[in-house]
Coordinates of C-alpha atoms in Angstrom, one line a residue:
M266 CA 138.1 118.0 92.3
S267 CA 137.7 114.9 90.3
N268 CA 137.2 111.6 91.8
I269 CA 137.6 109.5 88.7
I270 CA 139.2 106.4 89.3
K271 CA 141.2 106.8 85.6
G272 CA 145.1 106.7 85.2
P273 CA 146.4 108.0 81.7
S274 CA 145.0 105.9 79.1
T275 CA 147.9 103.2 77.1
R276 CA 148.2 105.7 74.0
E277 CA 148.7 108.8 76.7
L278 CA 151.5 106.8 77.7
M279 CA 153.4 105.8 74.7
A280 CA 153.1 109.5 73.5
Q281 CA 154.5 110.2 76.5
M282 CA 157.3 108.3 76.1
A283 CA 157.7 109.0 72.5
A284 CA 158.3 112.9 73.5
E285 CA 160.9 112.3 76.3
A286 CA 163.0 109.6 74.4
D287 CA 163.4 112.5 71.9
Q288 CA 165.4 114.1 74.1
L289 CA 167.7 111.4 74.3
S290 CA 170.9 109.9 72.8
I291 CA 169.8 106.9 70.4
R292 CA 171.6 103.8 72.7
D293 CA 169.9 105.9 75.6
R294 CA 166.1 106.3 73.5
R295 CA 166.5 102.3 72.8
D296 CA 166.7 101.3 76.0
F297 CA 164.0 103.9 77.6
L298 CA 161.6 102.7 74.8
R299 CA 162.2 99.2 75.7
K300 CA 162.2 99.3 79.5
G301 CA 159.0 102.0 78.7
I302 CA 156.4 99.7 76.2
A303 CA 157.2 96.7 78.9
A304 CA 156.4 98.9 81.6
V305 CA 153.2 100.3 79.9
G306 CA 151.8 96.8 78.9
G307 CA 151.9 95.3 82.8
M308 CA 150.0 98.2 83.6
A309 CA 147.4 98.1 80.8
A310 CA 147.4 94.1 81.5
T311 CA 146.5 94.9 85.3
T312 CA 142.7 96.8 83.7
M313 CA 141.8 93.3 82.3
A314 CA 140.3 90.8 84.5
G315 CA 138.2 88.0 83.9
G316 CA 138.8 88.8 80.2
A317 CA 137.1 92.6 80.5
I318 CA 138.3 95.7 80.7
A319 CA 137.7 97.6 84.3
K320 CA 135.3 100.5 83.8
E321 CA 135.4 103.8 84.6
V322 CA 133.5 104.8 87.6
N323 CA 133.1 108.8 89.0
T324 CA 132.5 108.0 92.6
A325 CA 130.7 111.2 92.9
N326 CA 127.7 110.6 91.1
L327 CA 127.3 107.1 93.4
P328 CA 124.8 107.4 96.4
P329 CA 124.4 109.6 98.5
N330 CA 125.4 112.1 96.1
E331 CA 123.7 113.5 93.7
P332 CA 124.4 112.3 89.7
A333 CA 125.8 115.4 87.5
W334 CA 123.0 114.2 85.4
G335 CA 120.1 115.2 87.5
K336 CA 122.0 118.8 88.0
Q337 CA 121.7 119.6 84.4
L338 CA 119.3 120.0 81.6
G339 CA 119.5 117.6 78.6
H340 CA 119.3 117.6 75.3
G341 CA 116.0 118.7 73.5
V342 CA 113.3 116.4 71.5
V343 CA 114.3 114.8 68.4
E344 CA 118.1 116.0 68.7
N345 CA 118.9 113.2 67.0
P346 CA 116.3 112.7 64.1
Y347 CA 116.4 108.7 64.2
G348 CA 118.3 108.6 67.3
H349 CA 120.9 106.1 68.2
P350 CA 122.4 103.6 71.3
S351 CA 123.5 105.4 74.6
E352 CA 127.2 106.6 73.9
Y353 CA 127.8 104.4 77.4
E354 CA 126.9 101.2 75.9
K355 CA 129.0 98.9 73.6
H356 CA 127.7 99.5 70.3
V357 CA 125.9 96.2 68.8
V358 CA 127.1 96.2 65.2
R359 CA 126.9 93.2 62.7
R360 CA 129.6 92.0 61.3
T361 CA 130.9 90.1 58.4
V362 CA 133.8 86.7 58.8
P363 CA 136.8 88.5 56.8
W364 CA 137.4 85.3 55.3
L365 CA 134.0 83.9 55.0
T366 CA 133.6 85.3 50.8
A367 CA 135.6 86.8 48.5
D368 CA 133.8 89.9 48.1
S369 CA 131.4 91.9 50.3
I370 CA 128.9 92.2 47.3
A371 CA 127.9 88.7 47.8
S372 CA 128.2 87.7 51.2
I373 CA 126.6 88.2 55.0
S374 CA 126.6 89.8 57.9
M375 CA 125.6 88.8 61.7
T376 CA 123.6 89.0 64.4
P377 CA 124.9 90.2 67.7
L378 CA 122.4 87.7 69.5
Q379 CA 124.7 88.0 72.3
D380 CA 123.9 91.4 72.7
L381 CA 120.3 91.4 72.6
K382 CA 117.1 90.7 74.6
G383 CA 113.7 89.5 74.0
I384 CA 112.5 88.3 70.8
I385 CA 112.5 91.1 68.5
T386 CA 115.7 91.9 66.3
P387 CA 116.1 95.8 66.0
N388 CA 116.2 97.0 61.7
G389 CA 119.7 97.6 62.1
L390 CA 120.6 94.2 63.9
V391 CA 119.3 91.6 61.4
F392 CA 121.4 89.9 59.6
E393 CA 122.1 90.6 56.0
R394 CA 122.7 88.3 52.8
Y395 CA 123.2 89.0 49.5
H396 CA 123.9 87.8 45.9
G397 CA 124.4 91.1 44.1
G398 CA 124.5 94.3 46.3
V399 CA 122.1 95.9 47.7
P400 CA 119.6 97.8 44.7
Q401 CA 118.3 101.6 45.6
I402 CA 114.8 101.1 44.6
P403 CA 112.4 104.0 44.3
M404 CA 109.0 102.9 45.6
E405 CA 107.4 104.8 43.0
E406 CA 108.9 102.9 40.0
H407 CA 108.7 99.3 41.8
R408 CA 105.9 97.0 40.5
L409 CA 105.2 93.2 41.5
I410 CA 104.3 91.0 38.1
I411 CA 102.0 88.1 38.9
H412 CA 101.5 85.8 35.6
G413 CA 102.1 82.4 34.1
L414 CA 99.6 79.5 35.0
V415 CA 97.0 82.4 36.0
E416 CA 93.4 83.5 35.0
R417 CA 94.3 87.7 34.8
P418 CA 98.1 87.9 35.0
I419 CA 98.6 91.7 37.2
I420 CA 101.2 94.4 37.7
F421 CA 101.0 95.8 41.0
T422 CA 102.2 99.2 41.9
M423 CA 103.1 99.7 45.6
E424 CA 100.3 102.3 46.2
D425 CA 98.1 99.1 45.3
L426 CA 99.9 96.4 47.2
M427 CA 98.9 98.6 50.4
R428 CA 95.2 99.3 49.7
F429 CA 94.4 95.5 49.9
P430 CA 94.2 94.6 54.1
S431 CA 97.9 94.1 55.9
V432 CA 98.0 91.6 58.7
S433 CA 101.4 91.7 60.9
Q434 CA 103.5 88.8 62.1
I435 CA 106.3 87.9 64.1
K436 CA 108.2 85.1 62.5
F437 CA 112.7 84.6 63.0
I438 CA 114.3 84.4 59.3
E439 CA 117.5 81.6 59.1
C440 CA 120.2 81.3 56.7
P441 CA 120.4 77.6 56.1
A442 CA 124.0 77.8 56.4
N443 CA 123.6 79.3 59.6
G444 CA 126.3 77.0 61.6
G445 CA 127.1 75.8 58.4
M446 CA 131.2 76.7 59.6
E447 CA 130.8 74.3 62.4
W448 CA 129.4 71.4 60.5
K449 CA 133.1 69.7 60.5
G450 CA 134.5 71.5 63.9
A451 CA 134.4 73.6 66.3
Q452 CA 135.9 76.9 64.6
M453 CA 134.6 79.8 65.4
E454 CA 134.8 82.0 69.3
A455 CA 131.9 83.8 69.6
L456 CA 128.0 82.9 69.5
Q457 CA 127.7 85.5 66.7
F458 CA 129.6 83.5 64.4
T459 CA 127.9 79.8 65.2
H460 CA 124.4 81.5 65.4
G461 CA 124.6 85.3 64.1
M462 CA 122.7 84.2 60.7
L463 CA 119.5 84.7 62.2
S464 CA 117.0 87.2 63.6
C465 CA 113.5 87.6 64.3
C466 CA 111.1 90.8 63.2
E467 CA 107.1 91.5 62.7
W468 CA 107.0 91.6 59.5
T469 CA 103.6 93.6 57.8
G470 CA 102.3 92.9 54.4
V471 CA 99.8 90.8 52.7
P472 CA 98.8 87.5 52.5
L473 CA 100.6 85.9 49.4
K474 CA 96.8 83.7 48.7
V475 CA 95.4 87.4 48.6
L476 CA 97.3 88.3 46.1
L477 CA 96.9 84.8 43.9
E478 CA 93.0 84.7 44.7
E479 CA 93.5 88.2 42.7
A480 CA 95.1 86.6 39.5
G481 CA 93.3 83.2 39.4
V482 CA 95.9 80.1 40.0
K483 CA 95.1 77.4 36.9
P484 CA 94.1 74.2 38.1
E485 CA 97.6 73.0 36.8
G486 CA 99.9 75.4 39.1
K487 CA 101.5 73.5 41.8
W488 CA 105.2 76.1 42.1
I489 CA 105.8 79.9 42.0
L490 CA 108.7 81.2 41.0
A491 CA 109.5 84.3 42.9
E492 CA 112.6 86.5 41.5
G493 CA 114.2 89.6 42.7
A494 CA 114.9 92.8 41.3
D495 CA 118.4 92.7 42.7
G496 CA 121.8 92.4 40.1
S497 CA 121.9 88.2 40.5
H498 CA 117.9 88.1 40.0
M499 CA 117.7 85.7 42.9
S500 CA 114.9 83.0 42.6
R501 CA 113.5 80.4 43.9
S502 CA 110.7 77.9 43.5
I503 CA 108.1 77.5 45.7
P504 CA 105.4 75.1 46.1
L505 CA 102.0 76.5 46.3
E506 CA 100.7 74.9 49.5
K507 CA 103.0 77.0 51.2
A508 CA 102.4 79.9 49.3
L509 CA 98.6 79.5 49.9
E510 CA 99.6 78.3 53.8
D511 CA 101.7 81.4 55.5
T512 CA 103.5 83.2 52.6
L513 CA 103.5 87.1 53.3
V514 CA 104.2 89.9 50.3
V515 CA 106.0 91.9 52.5
Y516 CA 106.4 95.8 53.1
A517 CA 107.2 96.8 56.5
Q518 CA 109.4 95.9 59.4
N519 CA 109.5 96.6 62.9
G520 CA 106.3 99.1 62.3
E521 CA 108.6 101.1 59.5
R522 CA 109.2 100.1 56.1
L523 CA 111.7 98.0 55.0
R524 CA 115.2 98.9 54.8
P525 CA 117.0 98.5 51.6
E526 CA 119.1 95.8 53.2
Q527 CA 115.9 93.9 54.1
G528 CA 114.1 94.2 50.7
Y529 CA 112.9 98.0 50.1
P530 CA 110.4 98.7 49.0
L531 CA 109.2 94.4 49.0
R532 CA 110.0 91.4 50.4
L533 CA 108.5 88.0 50.1
L534 CA 108.0 86.2 53.7
N535 CA 108.0 82.5 54.2
P536 CA 107.7 81.7 57.7
G537 CA 110.2 79.0 59.0
W538 CA 111.1 78.2 55.8
E539 CA 115.0 79.3 54.6
G540 CA 115.7 82.3 54.2
N541 CA 116.7 82.5 50.5
T542 CA 113.0 81.8 49.8
S543 CA 112.2 85.3 51.1
I544 CA 113.0 86.4 47.8
K545 CA 114.2 90.2 48.4
W546 CA 113.1 92.9 46.7
L547 CA 110.7 90.7 44.8
R548 CA 109.5 92.2 41.6
R549 CA 108.3 89.0 39.9
L550 CA 105.9 85.6 40.9
E551 CA 105.8 83.0 38.0
V552 CA 102.5 80.5 38.7
G553 CA 104.3 77.0 37.3
D554 CA 103.2 73.2 37.1
K555 CA 107.3 72.0 38.2
P556 CA 109.9 73.8 40.2
W557 CA 112.3 75.9 37.8
Y558 CA 115.9 73.9 39.5
H559 CA 117.4 77.3 39.3
R560 CA 121.0 77.9 40.2
E561 CA 120.5 78.4 44.1
E562 CA 118.5 74.9 44.5
T563 CA 120.6 73.3 42.3
S564 CA 124.2 74.4 42.7
K565 CA 123.6 75.6 46.0
Y566 CA 121.1 75.4 49.2
T567 CA 121.1 71.7 49.0
D568 CA 122.4 68.8 51.5
L569 CA 125.2 66.1 50.2
M570 CA 124.2 63.1 51.7
P571 CA 126.9 60.4 52.6
D572 CA 126.1 58.4 49.8
G573 CA 127.0 61.6 47.3
R574 CA 123.4 62.6 46.5
A575 CA 122.2 65.6 47.3
R576 CA 118.7 66.6 48.8
K577 CA 116.9 69.0 47.5
F578 CA 114.3 71.4 48.0
T579 CA 114.7 70.8 52.2
F580 CA 113.0 74.4 53.0
V581 CA 112.3 73.6 56.7
Q582 CA 114.6 75.2 59.2
E583 CA 114.6 72.4 62.0
T584 CA 114.1 73.3 65.6
N585 CA 117.5 74.8 67.1
S586 CA 118.5 76.7 70.5
V587 CA 121.8 77.9 71.5
I588 CA 122.9 79.4 75.0
T589 CA 123.2 83.4 74.8
S590 CA 124.4 83.9 78.2
P591 CA 126.9 83.0 79.2
C592 CA 128.7 82.4 76.1
P593 CA 131.8 84.0 74.6
E594 CA 130.9 87.0 74.4
N595 CA 129.2 86.7 77.9
P596 CA 131.7 85.0 79.9
I597 CA 130.7 84.3 83.5
A598 CA 131.7 87.7 85.3
K599 CA 131.8 86.4 89.3
S600 CA 130.4 83.2 91.4
G601 CA 127.2 83.2 93.1
F602 CA 123.6 82.8 91.4
L603 CA 123.1 82.7 87.6
E604 CA 120.7 83.2 85.2
I605 CA 121.2 81.3 82.1
E606 CA 119.7 82.4 79.0
G607 CA 118.9 81.2 75.5
I608 CA 117.1 81.4 72.8
A609 CA 115.0 78.3 70.7
W610 CA 113.0 78.0 67.3
S611 CA 111.3 75.9 65.0
G612 CA 110.1 76.1 61.6
R613 CA 107.5 73.5 62.3
G614 CA 105.6 75.9 65.1
R615 CA 106.1 77.0 68.6
I616 CA 108.6 75.9 70.6
K617 CA 107.2 73.3 73.9
R618 CA 109.9 72.8 76.0
V619 CA 113.7 73.6 76.5
D620 CA 116.0 71.6 78.8
I621 CA 119.8 72.4 79.8
S622 CA 122.5 70.1 80.4
F623 CA 126.0 70.9 82.7
D624 CA 127.9 67.9 81.7
G625 CA 128.1 67.9 77.8
G626 CA 124.4 66.0 78.0
V627 CA 124.3 62.9 80.3
S628 CA 121.9 64.9 82.5
W629 CA 119.2 67.1 81.7
V630 CA 117.3 70.4 83.7
P631 CA 113.9 71.5 82.4
A632 CA 114.4 75.7 81.4
N633 CA 111.4 78.6 82.1
L634 CA 109.9 79.9 78.4
K635 CA 109.6 83.6 78.9
G636 CA 107.5 85.8 77.7
L637 CA 105.9 84.8 74.3
V638 CA 105.5 81.7 72.6
L639 CA 104.7 81.7 68.9
D640 CA 104.8 79.9 66.1
K641 CA 107.8 80.1 63.8
A642 CA 109.2 82.7 66.4
L643 CA 112.8 83.2 68.3
T644 CA 111.8 82.0 72.0
R645 CA 113.8 82.7 75.1
F646 CA 114.3 80.4 78.2
S647 CA 116.0 81.0 81.6
L648 CA 117.2 78.4 84.1
V649 CA 118.3 80.7 87.6
T650 CA 121.0 78.3 89.1
K651 CA 124.5 79.2 91.2
W652 CA 128.0 78.8 89.7
D653 CA 131.1 78.3 92.0
G654 CA 133.7 77.9 90.0
Q655 CA 133.0 74.5 88.6
P656 CA 133.7 73.4 85.2
W657 CA 130.6 72.9 82.9
L658 CA 129.9 71.2 79.6
L659 CA 127.0 73.6 79.0
Q660 CA 124.1 72.9 76.1
S661 CA 120.5 73.4 75.9
R662 CA 118.1 71.3 74.0
A663 CA 115.3 72.2 72.4
I664 CA 111.8 70.2 71.7
D665 CA 108.9 72.2 69.6
E666 CA 105.3 71.2 69.2
T667 CA 105.6 68.2 67.0
G668 CA 107.8 66.6 69.2
Y669 CA 111.0 66.8 67.3
V670 CA 113.9 66.8 69.3
Q671 CA 117.0 69.1 68.6
P672 CA 119.3 66.4 67.6
T673 CA 123.1 65.7 68.9
L674 CA 125.6 66.5 66.5
K675 CA 126.2 62.6 66.4
Q676 CA 122.8 61.8 65.3
L677 CA 123.4 64.8 62.8
R678 CA 126.3 63.3 61.6
D679 CA 125.3 59.8 61.2
V680 CA 122.5 60.5 58.7
R681 CA 123.8 63.6 56.9
G682 CA 127.4 62.6 57.2
G683 CA 130.0 65.5 57.1
N684 CA 129.8 67.3 54.3
S685 CA 127.0 69.4 54.2
I686 CA 126.4 72.9 55.0
Y687 CA 123.4 73.9 55.5
H688 CA 120.7 72.5 58.3
K689 CA 123.3 72.2 60.8
N690 CA 120.6 72.6 63.9
S691 CA 122.9 70.2 66.3
I692 CA 123.1 70.8 70.1
H693 CA 125.6 73.3 71.0
T694 CA 128.1 73.0 73.3
W695 CA 129.6 75.6 75.9
K696 CA 132.8 74.9 78.2
V697 CA 133.0 76.9 81.3
A698 CA 136.1 77.2 83.0
P699 CA 137.2 77.4 86.4
N700 CA 138.0 81.6 85.7
G701 CA 134.6 82.1 84.2
G702 CA 136.0 81.7 80.4
I703 CA 133.7 80.4 77.5
T704 CA 134.7 78.5 74.5
N705 CA 133.6 76.6 71.8
V706 CA 133.9 72.7 71.8
Q707 CA 131.9 69.9 70.6
I708 CA 131.2 66.4 71.9
T709 CA 130.4 64.1 69.7

């Protein structure tokens, strides 16, 4: 005897209606279908509560009964060679905004921040940005060239690079256009689309400084051009100071080799800087005495200011934060105790403090920093409070170790105007309704 609390699905009801309607006259069929569809719609609506679909529950598996899965064997080891999420979990997959770009070859996908825990983004959920699609590169045929103003031009194979002592570091990577769709006003009713061009991983590779020492940079060398092997030959000019400080030449991510979407077999990583400077499918590093002013640092990735001039080489991703729960994808289910949780990050260093406001920035309460607090990495924060149906204008504000305070939207616009796309790091606001629903709003 089944104890599952479940009725027929909408699809099953519609199919049953169609079968019964076939037995009726045309006139009776129209009336039957009209009334039936209205009834099915009403039944479907009763399964909705607070924006969530009621889940099926088999009461036979609840205490004090022994659940069915405890009475049988599960599948064996490596039944699924690479594994996959539980079939009972909603699938956290990257999604694009359909109207964002005309073609997927030069497009972006967003990380589902609303579904993630901790600070590490799984490899399959890291946001993607392409300018010419994803090349499929055999590792044995890939080379890294270092040339230009160097004493000893070198061509490295992947085997050569992996013979150097490796380092592993946890760092975030963020597209400078993250949040850019929100610059002129609140548009996206999803955390994934307001902040999802952001991920944090453990990266493994060789410090670029080590490779440059092998080549011997000449005294007049001040800049490096990094170029990718993809169809667009994406390239960016990088100051030598950054290359010698903490830039990595990376071949592994979260313990496994890079995936093609993330630059296999080799990429650059400039911690805390614009994600597009971390060139994927890295094939060439040229040392020069000045920047190259290529397309992606003139036509793109500059910041148009109110006076008509454009800022260039604004490399650092400024201090930022956002509340991940509650958010539009994670509304408040019921009144009572509630953990407000979110992430903060800074391209300048470590997060020092995060505050939370319930009234749109009028007053602030310090949050707790959870787990690891690392340089140029995502940092978790939380605050346990109580919600009893009161409306909130929920915000978070991050402060990094340099003293930089995340600005309000007004402060940012006062300096930058309203024509920018990149580097929108202003305080973000979620409006909490009395029914627990969350909407994206802006306070100016």
